[in-house]
Every structure is written in C-alpha cells, then in structure tokens.
mmCIF file of C-alpha atoms in Angstrom:
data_model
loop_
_atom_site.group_PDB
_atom_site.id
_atom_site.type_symbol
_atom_site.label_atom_id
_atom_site.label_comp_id
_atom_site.label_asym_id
_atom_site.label_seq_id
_atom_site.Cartn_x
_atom_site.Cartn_y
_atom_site.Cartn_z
ATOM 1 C CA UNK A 777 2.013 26.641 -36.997
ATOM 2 C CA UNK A 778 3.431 25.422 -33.634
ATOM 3 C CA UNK A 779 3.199 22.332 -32.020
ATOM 4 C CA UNK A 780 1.083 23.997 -29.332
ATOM 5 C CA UNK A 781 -0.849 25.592 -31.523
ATOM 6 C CA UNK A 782 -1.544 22.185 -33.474
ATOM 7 C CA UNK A 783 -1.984 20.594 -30.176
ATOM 8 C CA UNK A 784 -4.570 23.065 -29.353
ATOM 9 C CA UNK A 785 -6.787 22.707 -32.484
ATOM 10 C CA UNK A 786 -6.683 19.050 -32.422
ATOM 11 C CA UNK A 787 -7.876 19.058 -28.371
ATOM 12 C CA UNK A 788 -10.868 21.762 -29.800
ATOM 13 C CA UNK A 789 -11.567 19.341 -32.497
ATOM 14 C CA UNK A 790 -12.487 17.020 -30.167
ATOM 15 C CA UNK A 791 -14.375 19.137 -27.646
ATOM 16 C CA UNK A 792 -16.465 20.631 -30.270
ATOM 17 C CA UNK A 793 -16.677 18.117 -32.955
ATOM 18 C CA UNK A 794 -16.411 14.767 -32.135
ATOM 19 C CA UNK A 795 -19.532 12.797 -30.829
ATOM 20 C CA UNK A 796 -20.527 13.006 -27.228
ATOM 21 C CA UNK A 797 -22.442 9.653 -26.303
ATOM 22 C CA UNK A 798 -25.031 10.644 -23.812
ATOM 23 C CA UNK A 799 -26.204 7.516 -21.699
ATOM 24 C CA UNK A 800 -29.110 6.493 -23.550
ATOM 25 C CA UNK A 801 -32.203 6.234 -20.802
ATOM 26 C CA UNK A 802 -33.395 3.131 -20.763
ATOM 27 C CA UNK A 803 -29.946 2.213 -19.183
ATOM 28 C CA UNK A 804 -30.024 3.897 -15.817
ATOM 29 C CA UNK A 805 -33.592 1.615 -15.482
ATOM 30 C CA UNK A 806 -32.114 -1.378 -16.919
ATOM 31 C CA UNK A 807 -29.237 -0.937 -13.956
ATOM 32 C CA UNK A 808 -32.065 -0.675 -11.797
ATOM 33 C CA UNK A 809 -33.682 -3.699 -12.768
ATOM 34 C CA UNK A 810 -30.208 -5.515 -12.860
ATOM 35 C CA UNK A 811 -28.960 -4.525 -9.214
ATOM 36 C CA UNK A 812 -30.474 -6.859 -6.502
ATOM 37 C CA UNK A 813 -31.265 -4.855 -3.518
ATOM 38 C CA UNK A 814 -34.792 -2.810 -4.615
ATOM 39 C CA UNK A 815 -37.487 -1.287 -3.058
ATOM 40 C CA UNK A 816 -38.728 -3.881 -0.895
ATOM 41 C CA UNK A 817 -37.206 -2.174 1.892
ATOM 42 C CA UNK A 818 -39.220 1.376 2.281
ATOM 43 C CA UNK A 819 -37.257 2.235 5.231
ATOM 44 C CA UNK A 820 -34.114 2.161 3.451
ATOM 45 C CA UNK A 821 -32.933 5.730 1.845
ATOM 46 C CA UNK A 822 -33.824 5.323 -1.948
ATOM 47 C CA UNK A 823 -30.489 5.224 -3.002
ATOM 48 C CA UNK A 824 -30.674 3.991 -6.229
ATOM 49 C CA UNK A 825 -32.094 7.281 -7.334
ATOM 50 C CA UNK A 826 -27.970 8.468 -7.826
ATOM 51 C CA UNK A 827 -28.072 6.601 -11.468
ATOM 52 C CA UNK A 828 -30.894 8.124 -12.921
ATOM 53 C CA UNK A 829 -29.963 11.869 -11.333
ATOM 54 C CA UNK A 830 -26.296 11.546 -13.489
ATOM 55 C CA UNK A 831 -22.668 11.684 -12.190
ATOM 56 C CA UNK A 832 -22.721 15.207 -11.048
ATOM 57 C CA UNK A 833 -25.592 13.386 -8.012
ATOM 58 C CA UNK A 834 -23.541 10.537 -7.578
ATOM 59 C CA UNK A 835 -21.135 11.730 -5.465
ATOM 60 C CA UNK A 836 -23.423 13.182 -2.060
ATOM 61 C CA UNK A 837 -25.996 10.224 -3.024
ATOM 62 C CA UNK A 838 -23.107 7.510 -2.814
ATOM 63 C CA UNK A 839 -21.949 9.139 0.404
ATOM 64 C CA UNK A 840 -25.169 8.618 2.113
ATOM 65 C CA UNK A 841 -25.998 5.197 0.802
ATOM 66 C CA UNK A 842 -22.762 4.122 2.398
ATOM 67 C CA UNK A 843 -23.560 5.987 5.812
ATOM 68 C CA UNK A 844 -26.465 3.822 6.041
ATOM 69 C CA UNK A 845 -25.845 0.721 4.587
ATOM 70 C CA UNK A 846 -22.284 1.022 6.230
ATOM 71 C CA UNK A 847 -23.719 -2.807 8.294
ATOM 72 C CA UNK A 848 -22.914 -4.408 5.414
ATOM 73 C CA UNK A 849 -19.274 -3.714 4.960
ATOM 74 C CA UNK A 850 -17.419 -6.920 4.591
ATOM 75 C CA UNK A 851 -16.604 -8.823 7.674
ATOM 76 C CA UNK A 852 -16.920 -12.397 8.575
ATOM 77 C CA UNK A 853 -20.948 -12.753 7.841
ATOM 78 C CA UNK A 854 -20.464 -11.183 4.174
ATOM 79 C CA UNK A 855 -17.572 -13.189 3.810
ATOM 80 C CA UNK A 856 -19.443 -16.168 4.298
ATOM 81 C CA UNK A 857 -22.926 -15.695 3.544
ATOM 82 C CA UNK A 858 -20.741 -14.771 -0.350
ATOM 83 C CA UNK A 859 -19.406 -18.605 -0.042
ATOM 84 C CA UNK A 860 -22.609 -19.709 0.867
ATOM 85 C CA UNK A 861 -24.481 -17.738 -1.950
ATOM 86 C CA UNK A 862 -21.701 -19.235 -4.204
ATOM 87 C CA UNK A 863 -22.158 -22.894 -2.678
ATOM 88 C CA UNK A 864 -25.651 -22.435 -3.202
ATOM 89 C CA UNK A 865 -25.565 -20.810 -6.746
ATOM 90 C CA UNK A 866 -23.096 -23.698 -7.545
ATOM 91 C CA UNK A 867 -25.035 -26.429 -6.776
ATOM 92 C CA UNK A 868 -28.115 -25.245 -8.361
ATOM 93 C CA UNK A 869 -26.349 -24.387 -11.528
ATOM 94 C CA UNK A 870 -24.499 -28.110 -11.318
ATOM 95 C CA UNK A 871 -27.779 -29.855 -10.676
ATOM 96 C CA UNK A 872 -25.891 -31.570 -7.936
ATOM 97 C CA UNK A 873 -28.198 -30.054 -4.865
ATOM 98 C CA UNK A 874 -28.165 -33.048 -3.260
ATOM 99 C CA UNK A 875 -25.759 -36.735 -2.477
ATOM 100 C CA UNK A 876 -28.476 -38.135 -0.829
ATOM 101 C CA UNK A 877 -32.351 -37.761 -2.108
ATOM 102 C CA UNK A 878 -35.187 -38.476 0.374
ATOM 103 C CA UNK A 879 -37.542 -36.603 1.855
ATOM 104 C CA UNK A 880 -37.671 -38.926 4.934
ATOM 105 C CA UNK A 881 -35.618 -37.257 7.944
ATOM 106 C CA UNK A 882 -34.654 -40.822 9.201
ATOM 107 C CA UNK A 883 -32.451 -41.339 6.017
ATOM 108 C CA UNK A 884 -31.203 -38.399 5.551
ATOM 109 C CA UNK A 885 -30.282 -37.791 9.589
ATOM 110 C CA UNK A 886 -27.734 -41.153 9.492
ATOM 111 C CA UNK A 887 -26.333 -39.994 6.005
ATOM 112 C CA UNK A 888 -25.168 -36.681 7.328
ATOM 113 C CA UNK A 889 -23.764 -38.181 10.768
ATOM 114 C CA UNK A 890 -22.128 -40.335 9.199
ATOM 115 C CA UNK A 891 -20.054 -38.401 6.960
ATOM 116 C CA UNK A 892 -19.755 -35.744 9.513
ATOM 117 C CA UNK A 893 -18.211 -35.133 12.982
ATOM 118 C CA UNK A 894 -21.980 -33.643 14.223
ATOM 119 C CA UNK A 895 -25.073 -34.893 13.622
ATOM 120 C CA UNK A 896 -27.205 -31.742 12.386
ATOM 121 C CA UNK A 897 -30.854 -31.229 12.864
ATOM 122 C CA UNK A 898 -32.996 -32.517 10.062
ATOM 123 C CA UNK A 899 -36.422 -31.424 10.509
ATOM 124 C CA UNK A 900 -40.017 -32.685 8.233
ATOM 125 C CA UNK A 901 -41.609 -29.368 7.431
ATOM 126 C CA UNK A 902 -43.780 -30.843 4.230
ATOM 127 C CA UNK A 903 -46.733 -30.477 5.914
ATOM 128 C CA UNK A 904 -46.128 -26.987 6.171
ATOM 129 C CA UNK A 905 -45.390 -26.863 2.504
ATOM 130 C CA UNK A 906 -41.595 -27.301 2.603
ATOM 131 C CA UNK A 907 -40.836 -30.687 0.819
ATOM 132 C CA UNK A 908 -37.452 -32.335 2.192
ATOM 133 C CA UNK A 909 -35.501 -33.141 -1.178
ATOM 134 C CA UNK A 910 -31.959 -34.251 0.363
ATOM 135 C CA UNK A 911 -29.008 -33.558 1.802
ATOM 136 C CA UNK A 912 -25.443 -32.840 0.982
ATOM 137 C CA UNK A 913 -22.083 -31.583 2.393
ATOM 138 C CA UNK A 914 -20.405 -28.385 1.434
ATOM 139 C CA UNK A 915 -17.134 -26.670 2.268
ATOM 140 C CA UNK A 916 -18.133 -23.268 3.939
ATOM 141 C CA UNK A 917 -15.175 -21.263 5.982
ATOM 142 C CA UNK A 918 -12.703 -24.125 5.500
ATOM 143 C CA UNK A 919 -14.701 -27.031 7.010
ATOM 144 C CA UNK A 920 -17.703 -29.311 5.622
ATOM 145 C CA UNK A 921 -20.976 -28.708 6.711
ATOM 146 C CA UNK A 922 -24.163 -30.151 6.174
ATOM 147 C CA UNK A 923 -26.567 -28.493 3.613
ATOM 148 C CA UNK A 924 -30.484 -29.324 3.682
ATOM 149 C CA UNK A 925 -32.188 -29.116 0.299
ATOM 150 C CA UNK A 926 -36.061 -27.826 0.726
ATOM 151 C CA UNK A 927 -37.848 -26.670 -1.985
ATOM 152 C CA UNK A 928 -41.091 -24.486 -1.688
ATOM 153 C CA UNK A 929 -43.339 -24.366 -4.602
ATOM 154 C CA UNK A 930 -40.521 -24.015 -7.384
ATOM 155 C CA UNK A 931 -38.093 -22.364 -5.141
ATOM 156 C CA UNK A 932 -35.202 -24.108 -3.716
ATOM 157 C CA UNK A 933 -33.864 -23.490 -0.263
ATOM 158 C CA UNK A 934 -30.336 -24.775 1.243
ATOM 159 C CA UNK A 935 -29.941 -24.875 4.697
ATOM 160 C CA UNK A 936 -26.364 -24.659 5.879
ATOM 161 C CA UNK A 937 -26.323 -25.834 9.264
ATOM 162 C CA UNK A 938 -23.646 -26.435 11.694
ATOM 163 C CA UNK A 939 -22.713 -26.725 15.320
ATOM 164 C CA UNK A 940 -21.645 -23.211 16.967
ATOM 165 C CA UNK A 941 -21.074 -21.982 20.577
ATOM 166 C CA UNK A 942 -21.623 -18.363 19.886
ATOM 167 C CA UNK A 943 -25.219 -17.550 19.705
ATOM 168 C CA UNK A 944 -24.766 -15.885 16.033
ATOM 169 C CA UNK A 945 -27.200 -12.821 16.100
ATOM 170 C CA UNK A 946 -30.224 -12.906 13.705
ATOM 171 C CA UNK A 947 -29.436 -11.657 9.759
ATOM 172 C CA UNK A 948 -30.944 -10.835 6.768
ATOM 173 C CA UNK A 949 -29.318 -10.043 3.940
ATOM 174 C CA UNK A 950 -30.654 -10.128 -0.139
ATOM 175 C CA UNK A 951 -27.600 -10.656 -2.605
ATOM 176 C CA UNK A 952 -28.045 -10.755 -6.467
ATOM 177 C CA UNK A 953 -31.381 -11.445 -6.233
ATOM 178 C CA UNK A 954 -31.252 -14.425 -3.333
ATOM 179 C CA UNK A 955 -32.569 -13.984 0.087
ATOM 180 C CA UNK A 956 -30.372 -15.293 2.654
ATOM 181 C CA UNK A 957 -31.413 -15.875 6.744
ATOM 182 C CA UNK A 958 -29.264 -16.659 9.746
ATOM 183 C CA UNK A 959 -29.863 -17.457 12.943
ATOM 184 C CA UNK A 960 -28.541 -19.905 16.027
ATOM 185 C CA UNK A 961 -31.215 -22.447 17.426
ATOM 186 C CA UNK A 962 -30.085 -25.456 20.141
ATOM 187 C CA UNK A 963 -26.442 -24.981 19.315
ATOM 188 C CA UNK A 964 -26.755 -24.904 15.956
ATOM 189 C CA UNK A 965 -26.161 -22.330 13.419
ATOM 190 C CA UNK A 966 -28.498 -22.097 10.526
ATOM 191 C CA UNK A 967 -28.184 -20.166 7.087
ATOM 192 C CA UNK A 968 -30.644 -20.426 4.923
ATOM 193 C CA UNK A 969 -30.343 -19.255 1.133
ATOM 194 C CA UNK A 970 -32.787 -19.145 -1.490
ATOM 195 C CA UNK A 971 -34.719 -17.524 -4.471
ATOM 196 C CA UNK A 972 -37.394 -17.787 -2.318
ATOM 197 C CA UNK A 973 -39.496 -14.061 -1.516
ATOM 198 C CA UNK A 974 -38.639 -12.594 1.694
ATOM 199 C CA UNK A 975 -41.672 -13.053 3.821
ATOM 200 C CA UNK A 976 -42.260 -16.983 2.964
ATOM 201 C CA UNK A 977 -38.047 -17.435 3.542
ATOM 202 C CA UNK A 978 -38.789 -15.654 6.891
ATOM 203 C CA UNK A 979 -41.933 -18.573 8.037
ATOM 204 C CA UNK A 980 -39.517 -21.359 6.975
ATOM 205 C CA UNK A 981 -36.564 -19.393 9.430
ATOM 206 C CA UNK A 982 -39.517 -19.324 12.156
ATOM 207 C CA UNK A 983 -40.335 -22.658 11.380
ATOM 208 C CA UNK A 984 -36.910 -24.427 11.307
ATOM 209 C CA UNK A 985 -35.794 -22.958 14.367
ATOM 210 C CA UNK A 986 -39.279 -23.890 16.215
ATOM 211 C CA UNK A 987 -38.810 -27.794 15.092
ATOM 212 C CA UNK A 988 -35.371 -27.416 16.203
ATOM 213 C CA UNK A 989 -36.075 -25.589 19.923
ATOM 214 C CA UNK A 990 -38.401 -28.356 20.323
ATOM 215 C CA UNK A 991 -37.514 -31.946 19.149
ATOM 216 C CA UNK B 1388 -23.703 8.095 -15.477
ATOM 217 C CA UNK B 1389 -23.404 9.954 -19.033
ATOM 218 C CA UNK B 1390 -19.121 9.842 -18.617
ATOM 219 C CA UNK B 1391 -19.438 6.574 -17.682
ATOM 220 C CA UNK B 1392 -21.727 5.687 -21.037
ATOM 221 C CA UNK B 1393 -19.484 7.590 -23.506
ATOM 222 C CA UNK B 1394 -16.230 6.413 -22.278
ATOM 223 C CA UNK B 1395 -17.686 2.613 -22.423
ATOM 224 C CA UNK B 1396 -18.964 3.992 -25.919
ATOM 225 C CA UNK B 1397 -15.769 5.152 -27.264
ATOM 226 C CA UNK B 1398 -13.650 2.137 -25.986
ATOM 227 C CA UNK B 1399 -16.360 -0.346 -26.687
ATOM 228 C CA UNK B 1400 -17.165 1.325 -30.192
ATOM 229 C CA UNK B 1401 -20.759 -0.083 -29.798
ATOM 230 C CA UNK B 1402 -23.939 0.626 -27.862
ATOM 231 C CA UNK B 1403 -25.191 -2.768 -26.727
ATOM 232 C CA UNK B 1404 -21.638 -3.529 -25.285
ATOM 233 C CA UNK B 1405 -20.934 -0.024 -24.025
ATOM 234 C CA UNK B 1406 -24.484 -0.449 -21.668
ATOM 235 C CA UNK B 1407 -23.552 -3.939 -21.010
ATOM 236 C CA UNK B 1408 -19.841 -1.894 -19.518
ATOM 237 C CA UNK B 1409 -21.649 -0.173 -17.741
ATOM 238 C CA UNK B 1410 -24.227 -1.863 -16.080
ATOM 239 C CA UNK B 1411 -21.577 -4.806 -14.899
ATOM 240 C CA UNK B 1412 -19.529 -1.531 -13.775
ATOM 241 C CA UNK B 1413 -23.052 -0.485 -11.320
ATOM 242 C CA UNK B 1414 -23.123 -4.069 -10.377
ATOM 243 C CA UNK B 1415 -19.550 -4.098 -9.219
ATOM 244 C CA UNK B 1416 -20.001 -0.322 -7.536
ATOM 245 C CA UNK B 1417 -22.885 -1.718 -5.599
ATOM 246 C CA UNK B 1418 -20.802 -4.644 -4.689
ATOM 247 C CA UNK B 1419 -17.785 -3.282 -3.554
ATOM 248 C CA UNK B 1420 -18.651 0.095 -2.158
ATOM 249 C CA UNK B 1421 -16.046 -0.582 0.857
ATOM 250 C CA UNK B 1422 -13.316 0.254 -2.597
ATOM 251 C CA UNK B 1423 -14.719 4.069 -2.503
ATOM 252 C CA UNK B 1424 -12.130 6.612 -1.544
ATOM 253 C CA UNK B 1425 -12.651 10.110 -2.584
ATOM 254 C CA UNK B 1426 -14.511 11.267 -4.981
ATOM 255 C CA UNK B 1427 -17.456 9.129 -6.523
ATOM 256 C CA UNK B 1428 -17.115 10.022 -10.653
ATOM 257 C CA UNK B 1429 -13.414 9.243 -10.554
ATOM 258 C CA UNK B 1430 -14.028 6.168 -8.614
ATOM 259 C CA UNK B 1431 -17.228 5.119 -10.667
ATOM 260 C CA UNK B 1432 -15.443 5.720 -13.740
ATOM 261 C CA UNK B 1433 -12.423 3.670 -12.821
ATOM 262 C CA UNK B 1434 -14.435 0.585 -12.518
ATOM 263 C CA UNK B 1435 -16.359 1.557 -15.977
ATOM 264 C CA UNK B 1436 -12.128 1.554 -17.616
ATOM 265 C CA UNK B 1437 -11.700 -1.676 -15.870
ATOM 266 C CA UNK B 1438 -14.902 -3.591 -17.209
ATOM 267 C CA UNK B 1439 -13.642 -2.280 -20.502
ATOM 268 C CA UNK B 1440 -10.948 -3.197 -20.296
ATOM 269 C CA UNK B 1441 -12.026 -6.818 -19.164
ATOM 270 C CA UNK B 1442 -14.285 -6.710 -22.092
ATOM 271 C CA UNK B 1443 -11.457 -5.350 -24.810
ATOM 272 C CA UNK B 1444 -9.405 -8.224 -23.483
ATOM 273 C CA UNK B 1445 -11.927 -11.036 -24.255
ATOM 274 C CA UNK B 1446 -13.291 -9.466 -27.641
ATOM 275 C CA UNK B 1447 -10.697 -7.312 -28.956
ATOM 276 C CA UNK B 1448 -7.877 -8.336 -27.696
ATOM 277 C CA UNK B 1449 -6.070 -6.844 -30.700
ATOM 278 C CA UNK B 1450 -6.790 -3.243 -29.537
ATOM 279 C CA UNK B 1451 -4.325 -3.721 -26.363
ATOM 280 C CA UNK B 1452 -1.567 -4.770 -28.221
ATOM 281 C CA UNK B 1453 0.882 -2.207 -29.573
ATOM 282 C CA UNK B 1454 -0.397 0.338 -27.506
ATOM 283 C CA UNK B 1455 2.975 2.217 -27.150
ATOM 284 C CA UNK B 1456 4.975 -0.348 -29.666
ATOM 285 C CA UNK B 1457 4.521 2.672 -32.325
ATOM 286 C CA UNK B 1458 7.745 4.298 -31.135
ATOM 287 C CA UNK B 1459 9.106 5.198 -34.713
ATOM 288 C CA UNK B 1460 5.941 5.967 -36.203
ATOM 289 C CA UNK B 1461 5.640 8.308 -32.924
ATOM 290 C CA UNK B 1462 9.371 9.649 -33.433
ATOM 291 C CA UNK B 1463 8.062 10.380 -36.917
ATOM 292 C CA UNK B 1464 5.132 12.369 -35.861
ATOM 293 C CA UNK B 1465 6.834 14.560 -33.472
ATOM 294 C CA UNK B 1466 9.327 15.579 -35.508
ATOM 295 C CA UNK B 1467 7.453 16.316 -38.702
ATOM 296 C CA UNK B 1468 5.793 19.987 -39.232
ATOM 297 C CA UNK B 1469 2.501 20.275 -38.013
ATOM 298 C CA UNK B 1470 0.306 21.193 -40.688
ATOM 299 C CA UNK B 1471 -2.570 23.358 -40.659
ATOM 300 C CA UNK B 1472 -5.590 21.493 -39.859
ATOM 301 C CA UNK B 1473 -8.826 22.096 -41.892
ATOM 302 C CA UNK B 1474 -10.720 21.034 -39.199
ATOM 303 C CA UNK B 1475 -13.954 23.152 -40.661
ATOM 304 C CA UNK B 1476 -13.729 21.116 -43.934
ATOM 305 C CA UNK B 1477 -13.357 17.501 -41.765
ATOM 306 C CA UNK B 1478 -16.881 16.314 -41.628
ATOM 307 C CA UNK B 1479 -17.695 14.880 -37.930
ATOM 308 C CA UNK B 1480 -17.842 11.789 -39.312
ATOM 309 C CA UNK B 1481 -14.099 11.406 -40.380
ATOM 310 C CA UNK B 1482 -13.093 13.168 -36.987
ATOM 311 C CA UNK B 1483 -14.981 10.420 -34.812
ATOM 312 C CA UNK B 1484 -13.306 7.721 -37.252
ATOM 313 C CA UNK B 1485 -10.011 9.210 -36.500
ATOM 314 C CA UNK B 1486 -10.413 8.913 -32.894
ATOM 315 C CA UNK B 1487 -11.992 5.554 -32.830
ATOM 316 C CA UNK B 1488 -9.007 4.122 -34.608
ATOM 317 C CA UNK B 1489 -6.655 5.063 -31.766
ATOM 318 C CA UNK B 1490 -5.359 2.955 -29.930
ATOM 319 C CA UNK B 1491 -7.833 2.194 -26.620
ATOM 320 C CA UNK B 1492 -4.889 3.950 -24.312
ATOM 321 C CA UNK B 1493 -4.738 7.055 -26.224
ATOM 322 C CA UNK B 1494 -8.447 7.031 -26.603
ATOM 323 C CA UNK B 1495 -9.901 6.483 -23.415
ATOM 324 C CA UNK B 1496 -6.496 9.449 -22.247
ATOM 325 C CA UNK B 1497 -8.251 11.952 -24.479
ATOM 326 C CA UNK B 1498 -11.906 10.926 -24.219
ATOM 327 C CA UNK B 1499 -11.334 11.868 -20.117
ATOM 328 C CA UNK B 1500 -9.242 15.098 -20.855
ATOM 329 C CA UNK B 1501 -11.206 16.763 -23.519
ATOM 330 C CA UNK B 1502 -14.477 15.370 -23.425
ATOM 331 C CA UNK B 1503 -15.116 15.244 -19.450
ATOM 332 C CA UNK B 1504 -12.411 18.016 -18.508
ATOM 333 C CA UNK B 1505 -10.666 15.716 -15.390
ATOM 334 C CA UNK B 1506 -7.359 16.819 -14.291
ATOM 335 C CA UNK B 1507 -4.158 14.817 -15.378
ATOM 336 C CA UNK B 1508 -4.371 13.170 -11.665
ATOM 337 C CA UNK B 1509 -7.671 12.119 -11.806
ATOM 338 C CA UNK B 1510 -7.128 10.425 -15.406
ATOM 339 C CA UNK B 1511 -3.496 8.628 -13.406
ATOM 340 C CA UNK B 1512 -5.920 7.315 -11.564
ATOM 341 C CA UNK B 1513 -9.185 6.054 -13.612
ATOM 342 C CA UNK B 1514 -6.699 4.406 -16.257
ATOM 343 C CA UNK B 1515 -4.451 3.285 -13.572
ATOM 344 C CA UNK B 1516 -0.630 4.523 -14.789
ATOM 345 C CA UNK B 1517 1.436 7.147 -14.020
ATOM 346 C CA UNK B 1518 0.537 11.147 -14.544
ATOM 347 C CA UNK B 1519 3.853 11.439 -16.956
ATOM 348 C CA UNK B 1520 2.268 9.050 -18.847
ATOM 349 C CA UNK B 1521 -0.620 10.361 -19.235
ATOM 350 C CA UNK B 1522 0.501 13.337 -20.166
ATOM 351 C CA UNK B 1523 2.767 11.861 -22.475
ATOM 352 C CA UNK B 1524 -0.098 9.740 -23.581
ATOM 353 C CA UNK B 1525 -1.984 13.012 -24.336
ATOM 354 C CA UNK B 1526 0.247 14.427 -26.285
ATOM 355 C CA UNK B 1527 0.792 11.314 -28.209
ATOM 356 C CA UNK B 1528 -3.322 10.775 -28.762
ATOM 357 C CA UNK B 1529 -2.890 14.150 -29.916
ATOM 358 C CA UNK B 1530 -0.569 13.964 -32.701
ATOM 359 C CA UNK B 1531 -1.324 10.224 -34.025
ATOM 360 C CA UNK B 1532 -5.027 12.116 -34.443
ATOM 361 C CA UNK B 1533 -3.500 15.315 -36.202
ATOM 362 C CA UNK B 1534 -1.461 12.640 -38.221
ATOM 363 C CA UNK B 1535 -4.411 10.561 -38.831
ATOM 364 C CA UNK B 1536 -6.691 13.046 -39.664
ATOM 365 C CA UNK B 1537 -4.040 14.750 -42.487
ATOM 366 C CA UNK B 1538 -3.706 11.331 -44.037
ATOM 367 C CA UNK B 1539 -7.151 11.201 -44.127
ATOM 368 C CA UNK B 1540 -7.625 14.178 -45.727
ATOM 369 C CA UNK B 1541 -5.009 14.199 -48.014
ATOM 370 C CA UNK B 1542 -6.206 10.593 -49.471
ATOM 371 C CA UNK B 1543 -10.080 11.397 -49.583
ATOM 372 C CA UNK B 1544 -9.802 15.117 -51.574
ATOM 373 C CA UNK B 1545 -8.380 13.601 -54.947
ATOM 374 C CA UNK B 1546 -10.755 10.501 -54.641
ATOM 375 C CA UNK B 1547 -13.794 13.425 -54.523
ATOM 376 C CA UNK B 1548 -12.687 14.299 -58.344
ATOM 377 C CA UNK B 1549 -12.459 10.378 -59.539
#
C-alpha cells in the first residue's frame, strides 16, 4: 500500500465515518436571543433570519444586512457612543454611578462647574418620573465630561453632556441590549445611555432637550 | 451555521462549550461586520477558529502546546510502511477518539478539508497560516491518525481475548 493510497483511506475514514456535529437547534434561537438588535425595528430587513437558514444562506443574507445597515459602520459616533456604552456599563457594574448624590440641581450644578471647564445643564425632571440621583465625570474622546445619573423606575440613565459647536445630528442606536440617544440642544451635546425601552428613553431625550431650550 | 457548530465541536470536544463558541463567534460577526471581505462561511468560520482558540487558550491550554514539537515522532511516521487500514473493523467510536486526540492544529486542518470540503486557501485563511502549511499540516493530521488508529488497533484486538 502507498502512501497515497493510505492517505486516501484515512481522508475517507473521516468523510464517511467519523461524527458530523450538526448545530443542534435550539442554538441558532439562543443566538437570536443573545444578539442585541431584534425585531423592534419592523422596517429593518429581518436579517437575523441568515442563522437559522444555515451557512449555505449566510452569504447573500450577510450581503444585504450590510447594504442596509451600512450607517452604522464605525466612524466617530460608534467610536464613541462604544466608550460611552463602556463608561456607562463600567460604572454600573462598579456601583460608582455617581461622586456626588443629590437629586437637587442646585448641588449638583456647582459640583460639576467646579471640577469642570463648562458648566453643563442639569435639569429636575422627577416630576416627570425621572429621579435626579447624581452626577459624575467621565473620560469620553480624551477629555472629562460631565455624566448625569437619572434613573426611571429601575432603569438607570447617564447623560453625557458636553459643550459642542457643531449641531451633532439626532441618533439612535441599540448596542448589547442598551439604548443609546444623541442629540445637540443650546450648545450642548447630549448622549444619553440606558437599559431603559426605546420609547420611554425617547420622552426623557424630548424632555431633556425641552428643559434645556428653555431655562 | 452547522460548520461553524462541528468545528467548535471538534476543537471544543463538548457541546455546551462548542454553542457557547459559537454564539460569542455571532456576537462578534454582528459586531464587526465592517471585518467581512469575501465570502461569508470562510469569514464566519474564521471568527468561530478564533473564539476557539481564545477558549482552548484559557481552558486547555495544554492542547496548543506541542502542536508541531512532534518532529521525530513525525519523521517516524513518514518513513514507516503504511499499513493496511481495517477501517471496516474500526468501530466509529475509536475513529472519532483518534481524531479528537490530535492535536487542535491538525484537527481543526482536517475537520475543514474532509468534513466541509474548503479548498487549501480557504483553510490558509480560517486557521490563519500559510497554505504549505496546511498542506503539510494535512498530511501530517493524516498520518498521526493512520498511526494512531494502528496503535489502537493493534493494542485493543489481544485485550478482546483476555
């Protein structure tokens, strides 16, 4: 027998005899679960539905979900909103959401001018169900910012806010499960991150940038 | 999604860790779809080698060592006769022992070549090295399991008669 033909046999050994482990199916829904962006966006292609239609699908199906979703490539606003999903996820993790605790704006509107060169907007939205929990500071994009701790029900939001000439267009973006907002009000630039569902982290946007257009 | 499961099941050598491959391999697809160039599988199945790889290194970390340290043993192999395999009389189970005691380069080489039929480039690619050596890694994987599976063979027929 000849190398080749021992090579051979061994090769259709495997391909006929050894085990084939078929994904089992409870894992293409279990990636479903796990992956962040879902179905609460109808107008969206439902991409998703590559995993469960198997590799020989997930080529054209890819292709597409990239056409459309091609606005999220990386550029400056993923790049930060992923430090300020990490910030966030940070200090939520490390208990430390806030260096100052009050829920009264006039404390925590001198502690944040004071440690920074702007003095940020600090708006009272408990009566609209937002409780004011505290401030801190943050890096984000290489210089410290001030971060507003709200929390909604049992939902915490942080809202990153700092000074900005450009009028930063209006985002929304959902990462690993977090909803994250940004928009520009009175010079400022506002991102908001939380657990929070979609529609009530889209009143607080409306509502921070109202208190803010109007002191 | 199934080449993805049974290459994470081969290298992982379990089923809860081969889905938990996998599924950290979607999450990282869906993250960094920018990383696609050409074709999807390849590409998919790249990042599937890489989280198992990630995951050999934490919990086996045994498995990457002495992946081509074997060089006598290899010298060895090459040289000797090849024998006649009985591969009828090998039960499946011995066979899939065999191959799950190669070492996780040879392995994941031959689960890509024989089991999902990719050319020598696309394997270069997925296990990120050369195409000589994956070739040479082939024909390696090849041999250590003809070896394997003689030694095998040769110690379990006497023990049938004890």
């Amino acid at each position: 027998m000849t190398r080749e033909e021992a090579d051979r046999e061994i090769s259709a050994a495997i391909r006929e005899h050894a085990d084939y482990h078929r994904a089992p199916g409870s894992l293409a829904s279990e990636i479903r679960a796990a992956l962040p962006l879902e179905s609460e966006a109808p107008q969206r292609p439902r991409w998703h539905f590559w995993l469960v239609q198997g590799a020989a699908m997930a080529g054209v199906a890819l292709v597409t979900w990239a056409a459309t979703m091609g606005y999220l490539r990386p550029g400056d606003d993923e790049r930060r909103a992923g430090e300020i999903l990490a910030s966030h996820v940070g200090a939520t993790l490390g208990k430390r959401l806030y260096e100052v605790a009050s829920s009264d704006q006039h404390t925590v509107k001198p502690w944040l001018s004071s440690r920074l060169a702007y003095s940020p907007p600090v708006a009272d939205l408990s009566a609209q169900g937002f409780e004011l929990l505290g401030a801190r500071i943050d890096h984000i994009d290489g210089r410290q910012v001030a971060v507003l701790a709200y929390k909604r029900h049992q939902h915490v939001i942080d809202a990153y806010v700092w000074p900005s000439r450009d009028r930063a267009a209006e985002l929304e973006l959902k990462r690993d499960g977090f909803n994250l907002a940004r928009f520009a009000s009175g010079g400022m630039e506002f991102w908001l991150v939380s657990d929070l569902n979609r529609n009530e982290l889209g009143d607080f946007t409306r509502l921070l940038a109202h208190s803010n257009a109007t002191p | 999604m199934d080449a993805a499961y049974n290459l994470a099941r081969w290298l992982t050598r379990n089923d809860q860790d081969a889905r938990d491959v996998v599924q950290e391999a979607a999450l990282r697809a869906y993250r960094f779809l920018d990383g696609l160039r050409g074709e999807a599988k390849p590409w998919f199945l790249t990042l599937v080698r890489n989280s198992c790889m990630t995951w050999l290194k934490a919990n086996r970390p045994s498995e990457l060592i002495g992946m081509d340290s074997d060089a006598a043993e290899l010298q060895r192999i090459e040289h000797e006769t090849p024998e006649t395999l009985a591969i009828d009389a090998l039960d499946r189970r011995l066979l899939n022992e065999a191959l799950a005691a190669l070492p996780a380069g040879f392995r994941e080489a031959l689960i890509l070549r024989e089991m999902e039929d990719f050319a020598y480039k696309d394997i270069a690619r997925i296990t990120g090295v050369p195409i000589g050596t994956v070739m040479s890694r082939l024909a390696r994987g090849r041999r250590l399991l003809a070896a394997s599976l003689q030694a095998i063979s040769r110690a379990s027929s006497p023990k049938v008669r004890e």
